[in-house]
Short mmCIF file of C-alpha atoms in Angstrom, two decimals:
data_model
loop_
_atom_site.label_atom_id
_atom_site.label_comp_id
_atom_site.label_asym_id
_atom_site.label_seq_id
_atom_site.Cartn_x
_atom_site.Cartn_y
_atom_site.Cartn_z
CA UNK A 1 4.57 5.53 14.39
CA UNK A 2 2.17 7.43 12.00
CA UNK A 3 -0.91 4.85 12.18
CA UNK A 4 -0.90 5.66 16.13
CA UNK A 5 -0.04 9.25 15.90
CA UNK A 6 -2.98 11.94 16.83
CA UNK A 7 -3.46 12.68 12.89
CA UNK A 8 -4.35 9.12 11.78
CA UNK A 9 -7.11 8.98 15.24
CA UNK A 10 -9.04 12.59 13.62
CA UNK A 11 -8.88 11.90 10.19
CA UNK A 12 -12.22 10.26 8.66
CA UNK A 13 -12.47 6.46 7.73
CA UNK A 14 -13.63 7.11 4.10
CA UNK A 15 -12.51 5.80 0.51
CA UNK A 16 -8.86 7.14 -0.18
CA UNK A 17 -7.36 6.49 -3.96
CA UNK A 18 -3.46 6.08 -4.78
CA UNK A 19 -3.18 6.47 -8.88
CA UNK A 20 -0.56 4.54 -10.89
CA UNK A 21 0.99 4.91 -14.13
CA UNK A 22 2.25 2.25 -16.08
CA UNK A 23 1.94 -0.46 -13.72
CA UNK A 24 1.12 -4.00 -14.10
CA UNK A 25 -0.37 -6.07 -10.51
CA UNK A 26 1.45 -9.21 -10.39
CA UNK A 27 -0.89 -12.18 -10.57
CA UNK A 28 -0.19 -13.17 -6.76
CA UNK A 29 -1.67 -9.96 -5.93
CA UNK A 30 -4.93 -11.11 -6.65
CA UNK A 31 -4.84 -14.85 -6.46
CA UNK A 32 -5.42 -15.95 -3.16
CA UNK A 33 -2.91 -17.67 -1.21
CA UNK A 34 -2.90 -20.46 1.12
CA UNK A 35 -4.71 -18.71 3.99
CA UNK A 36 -7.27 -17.44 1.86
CA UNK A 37 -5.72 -13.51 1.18
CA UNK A 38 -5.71 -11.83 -2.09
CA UNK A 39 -2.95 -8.83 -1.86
CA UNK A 40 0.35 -7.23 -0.82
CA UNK A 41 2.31 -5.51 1.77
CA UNK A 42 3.46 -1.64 1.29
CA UNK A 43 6.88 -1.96 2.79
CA UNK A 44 7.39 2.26 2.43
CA UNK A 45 4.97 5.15 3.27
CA UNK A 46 2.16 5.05 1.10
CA UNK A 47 0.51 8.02 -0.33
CA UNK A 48 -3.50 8.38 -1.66
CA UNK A 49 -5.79 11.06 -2.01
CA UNK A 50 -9.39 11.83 -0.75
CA UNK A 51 -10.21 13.03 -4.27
CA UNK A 52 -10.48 10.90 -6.69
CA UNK A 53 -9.69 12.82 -9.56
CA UNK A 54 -6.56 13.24 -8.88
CA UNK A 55 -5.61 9.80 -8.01
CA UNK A 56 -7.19 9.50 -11.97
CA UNK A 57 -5.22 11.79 -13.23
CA UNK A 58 -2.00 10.10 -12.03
CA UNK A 59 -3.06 7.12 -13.04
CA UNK A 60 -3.66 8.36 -16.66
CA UNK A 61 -0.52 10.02 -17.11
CA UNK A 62 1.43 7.03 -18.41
CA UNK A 63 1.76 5.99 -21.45
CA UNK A 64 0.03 2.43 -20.62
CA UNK A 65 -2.76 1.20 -18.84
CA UNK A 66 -2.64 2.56 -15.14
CA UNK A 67 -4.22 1.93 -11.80
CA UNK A 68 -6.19 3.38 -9.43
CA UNK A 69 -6.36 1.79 -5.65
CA UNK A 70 -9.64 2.39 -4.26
CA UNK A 71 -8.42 1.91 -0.28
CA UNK A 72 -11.05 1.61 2.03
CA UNK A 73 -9.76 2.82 5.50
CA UNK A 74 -11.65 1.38 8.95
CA UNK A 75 -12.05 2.77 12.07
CA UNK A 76 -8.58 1.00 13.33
CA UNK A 77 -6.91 1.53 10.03
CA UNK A 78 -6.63 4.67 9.34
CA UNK A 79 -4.20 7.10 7.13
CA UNK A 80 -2.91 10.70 8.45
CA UNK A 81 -4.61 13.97 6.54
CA UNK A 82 -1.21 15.19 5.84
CA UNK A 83 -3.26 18.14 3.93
CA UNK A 84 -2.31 21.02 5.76
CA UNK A 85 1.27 20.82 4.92
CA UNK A 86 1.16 19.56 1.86
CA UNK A 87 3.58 21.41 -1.29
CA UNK A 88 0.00 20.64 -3.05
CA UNK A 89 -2.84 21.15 -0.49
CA UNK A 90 -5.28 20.86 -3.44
CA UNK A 91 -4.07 17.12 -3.73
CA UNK A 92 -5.98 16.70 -0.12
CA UNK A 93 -2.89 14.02 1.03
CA UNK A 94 -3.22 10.82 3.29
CA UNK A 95 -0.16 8.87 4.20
CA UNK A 96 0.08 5.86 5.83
CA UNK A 97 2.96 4.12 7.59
CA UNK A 98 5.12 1.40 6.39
CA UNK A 99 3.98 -2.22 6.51
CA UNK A 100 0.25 -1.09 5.57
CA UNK A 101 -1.54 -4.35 4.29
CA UNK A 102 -3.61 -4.43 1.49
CA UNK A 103 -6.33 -7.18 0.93
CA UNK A 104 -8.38 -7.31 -2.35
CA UNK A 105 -11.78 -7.28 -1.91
CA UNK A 106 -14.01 -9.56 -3.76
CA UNK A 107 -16.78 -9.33 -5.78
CA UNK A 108 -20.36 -10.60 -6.02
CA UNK A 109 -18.67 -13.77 -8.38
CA UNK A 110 -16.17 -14.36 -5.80
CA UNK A 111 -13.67 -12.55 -8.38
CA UNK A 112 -11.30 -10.12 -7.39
CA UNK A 113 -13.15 -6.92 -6.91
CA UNK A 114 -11.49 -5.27 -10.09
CA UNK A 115 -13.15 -2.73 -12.88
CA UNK A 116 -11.95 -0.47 -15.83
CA UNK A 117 -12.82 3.09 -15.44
CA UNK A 118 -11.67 5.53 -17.76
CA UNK A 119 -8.79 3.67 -19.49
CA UNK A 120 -7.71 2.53 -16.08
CA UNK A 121 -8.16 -0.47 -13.95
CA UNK A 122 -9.84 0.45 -10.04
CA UNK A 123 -8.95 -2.47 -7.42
CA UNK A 124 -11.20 -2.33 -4.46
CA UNK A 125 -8.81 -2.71 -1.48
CA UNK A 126 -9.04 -2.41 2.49
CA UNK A 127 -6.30 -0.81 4.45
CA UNK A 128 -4.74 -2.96 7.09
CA UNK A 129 -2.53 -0.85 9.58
CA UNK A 130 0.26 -2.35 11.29
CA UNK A 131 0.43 -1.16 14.73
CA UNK A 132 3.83 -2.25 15.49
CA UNK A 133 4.91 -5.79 16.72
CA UNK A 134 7.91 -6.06 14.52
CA UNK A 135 10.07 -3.08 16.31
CA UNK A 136 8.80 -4.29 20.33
CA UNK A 137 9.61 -8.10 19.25
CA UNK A 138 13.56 -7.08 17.98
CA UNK A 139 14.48 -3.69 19.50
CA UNK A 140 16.72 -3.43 22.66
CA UNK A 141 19.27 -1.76 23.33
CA UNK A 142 21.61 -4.32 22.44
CA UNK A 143 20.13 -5.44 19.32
CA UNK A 144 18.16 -2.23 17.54
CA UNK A 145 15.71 -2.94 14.65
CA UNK A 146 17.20 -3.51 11.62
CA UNK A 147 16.68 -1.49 8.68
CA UNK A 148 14.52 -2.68 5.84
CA UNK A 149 17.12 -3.90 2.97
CA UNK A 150 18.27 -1.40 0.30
CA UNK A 151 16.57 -3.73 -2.39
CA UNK A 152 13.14 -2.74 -0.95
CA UNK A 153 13.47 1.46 -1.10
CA UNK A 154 11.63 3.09 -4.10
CA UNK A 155 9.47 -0.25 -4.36
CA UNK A 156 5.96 -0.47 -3.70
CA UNK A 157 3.46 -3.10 -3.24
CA UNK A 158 4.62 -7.03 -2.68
CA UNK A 159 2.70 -9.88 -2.94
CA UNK A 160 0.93 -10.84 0.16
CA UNK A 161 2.42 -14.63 1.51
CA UNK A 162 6.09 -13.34 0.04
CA UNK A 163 6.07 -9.95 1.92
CA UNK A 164 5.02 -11.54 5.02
CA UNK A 165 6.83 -14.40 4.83
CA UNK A 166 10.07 -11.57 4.65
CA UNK A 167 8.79 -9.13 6.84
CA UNK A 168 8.59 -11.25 9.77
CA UNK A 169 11.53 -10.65 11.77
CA UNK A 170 12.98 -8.12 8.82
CA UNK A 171 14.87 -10.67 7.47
CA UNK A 172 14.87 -10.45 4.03
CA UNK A 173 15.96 -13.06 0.67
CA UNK A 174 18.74 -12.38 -1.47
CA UNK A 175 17.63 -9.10 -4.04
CA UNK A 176 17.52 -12.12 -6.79
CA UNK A 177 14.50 -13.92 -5.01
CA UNK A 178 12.99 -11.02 -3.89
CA UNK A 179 8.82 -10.48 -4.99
CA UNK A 180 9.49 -6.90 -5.62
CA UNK A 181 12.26 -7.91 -8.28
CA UNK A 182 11.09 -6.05 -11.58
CA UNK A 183 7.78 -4.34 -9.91
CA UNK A 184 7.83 -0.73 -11.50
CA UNK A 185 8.47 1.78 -8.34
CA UNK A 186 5.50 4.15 -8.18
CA UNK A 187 4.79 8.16 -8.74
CA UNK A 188 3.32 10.30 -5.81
CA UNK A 189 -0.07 8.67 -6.24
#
């Protein structure tokens, strides 16, 4: 897995930024829920960048209001520098595996730690990696890990208590009750 591959252990535990056009956060993602969480899930590979300015520039390319995730990575959670061979090294690209949780942080007011910069809205977030469980609790030989459902590819971020309440297990509600129903898939960053 990526989070426990030798590129995620030497790259640094700063600020990353992933830039959005044209996307909206669904209010679960920053209302708490019952245990006390504000945010989501990535079920795919997520992408940011060390340099902010580009993450802005994505994020400003849309015709609406877009937004820029300011990820804060910790010494156990902690994207790949996938830099080096990169099509755009200039971009200075971290990726993170699949299943990388996302928790708003909060602000002095006990709001969710949220500004507008530039025309677009910053959400202070810290990186959670998953470092496995799901594949060692379901794969054997007789009964490999299922894939993630179709409905999920493309997607991006799901509301926290849904996504885990899915994830667990990989089995997955109908496409009609899923969170990710009508949340906009994502650009690059």
């Amino acid at each position: 897995m990526l989070s426990d591959s030798y590129l995620s252990k030497i790259s640094r535990a700063e600020k990353v930024y992933r830039g959005v056009a044209g996307l909206r956060l669904p209010d679960e993602f920053l209302t708490r829920d019952e245990f006390g969480v504000r945010g989501g899930v990535e079920y795919g590979f997520l992408s940011a960048t060390t340099d902010r300015s580009v993450a802005l520039a994505y994020a400003s390319s849309g015709s609406s209001t877009g937004v820029v995730y300011e990820i804060q990575q910790t010494m156990g959670s902690r994207g790949a520098d996938i830099s080096w061979c990169s099509q755009y090294p200039f971009e200075k690209e971290v990726c993170f595996a699949p299943l990388l949780g996302l928790e708003v942080q909060e602000a002095a007011d006990g709001a969710p730690a949220k500004r507008i910069e530039g025309g677009v809205v910053v959400v202070e977030l810290l990186a959670s990696v998953s470092h496995g469980g799901l594949e060692e609790e379901w794969a054997t030989p007789e009964k490999p890990t299922p894939p993630l459902p179709a409905h999920t590819t493309g997607a991006k971020i799901a509301p926290a208590k849904d996504s885990a309440k899915q994830c667990v297990g990989l089995r997955v509600a109908p496409a009609e009750k899923s969170p990710l129903r009508g949340v906009v898939p994502t650009p690059r960053f």
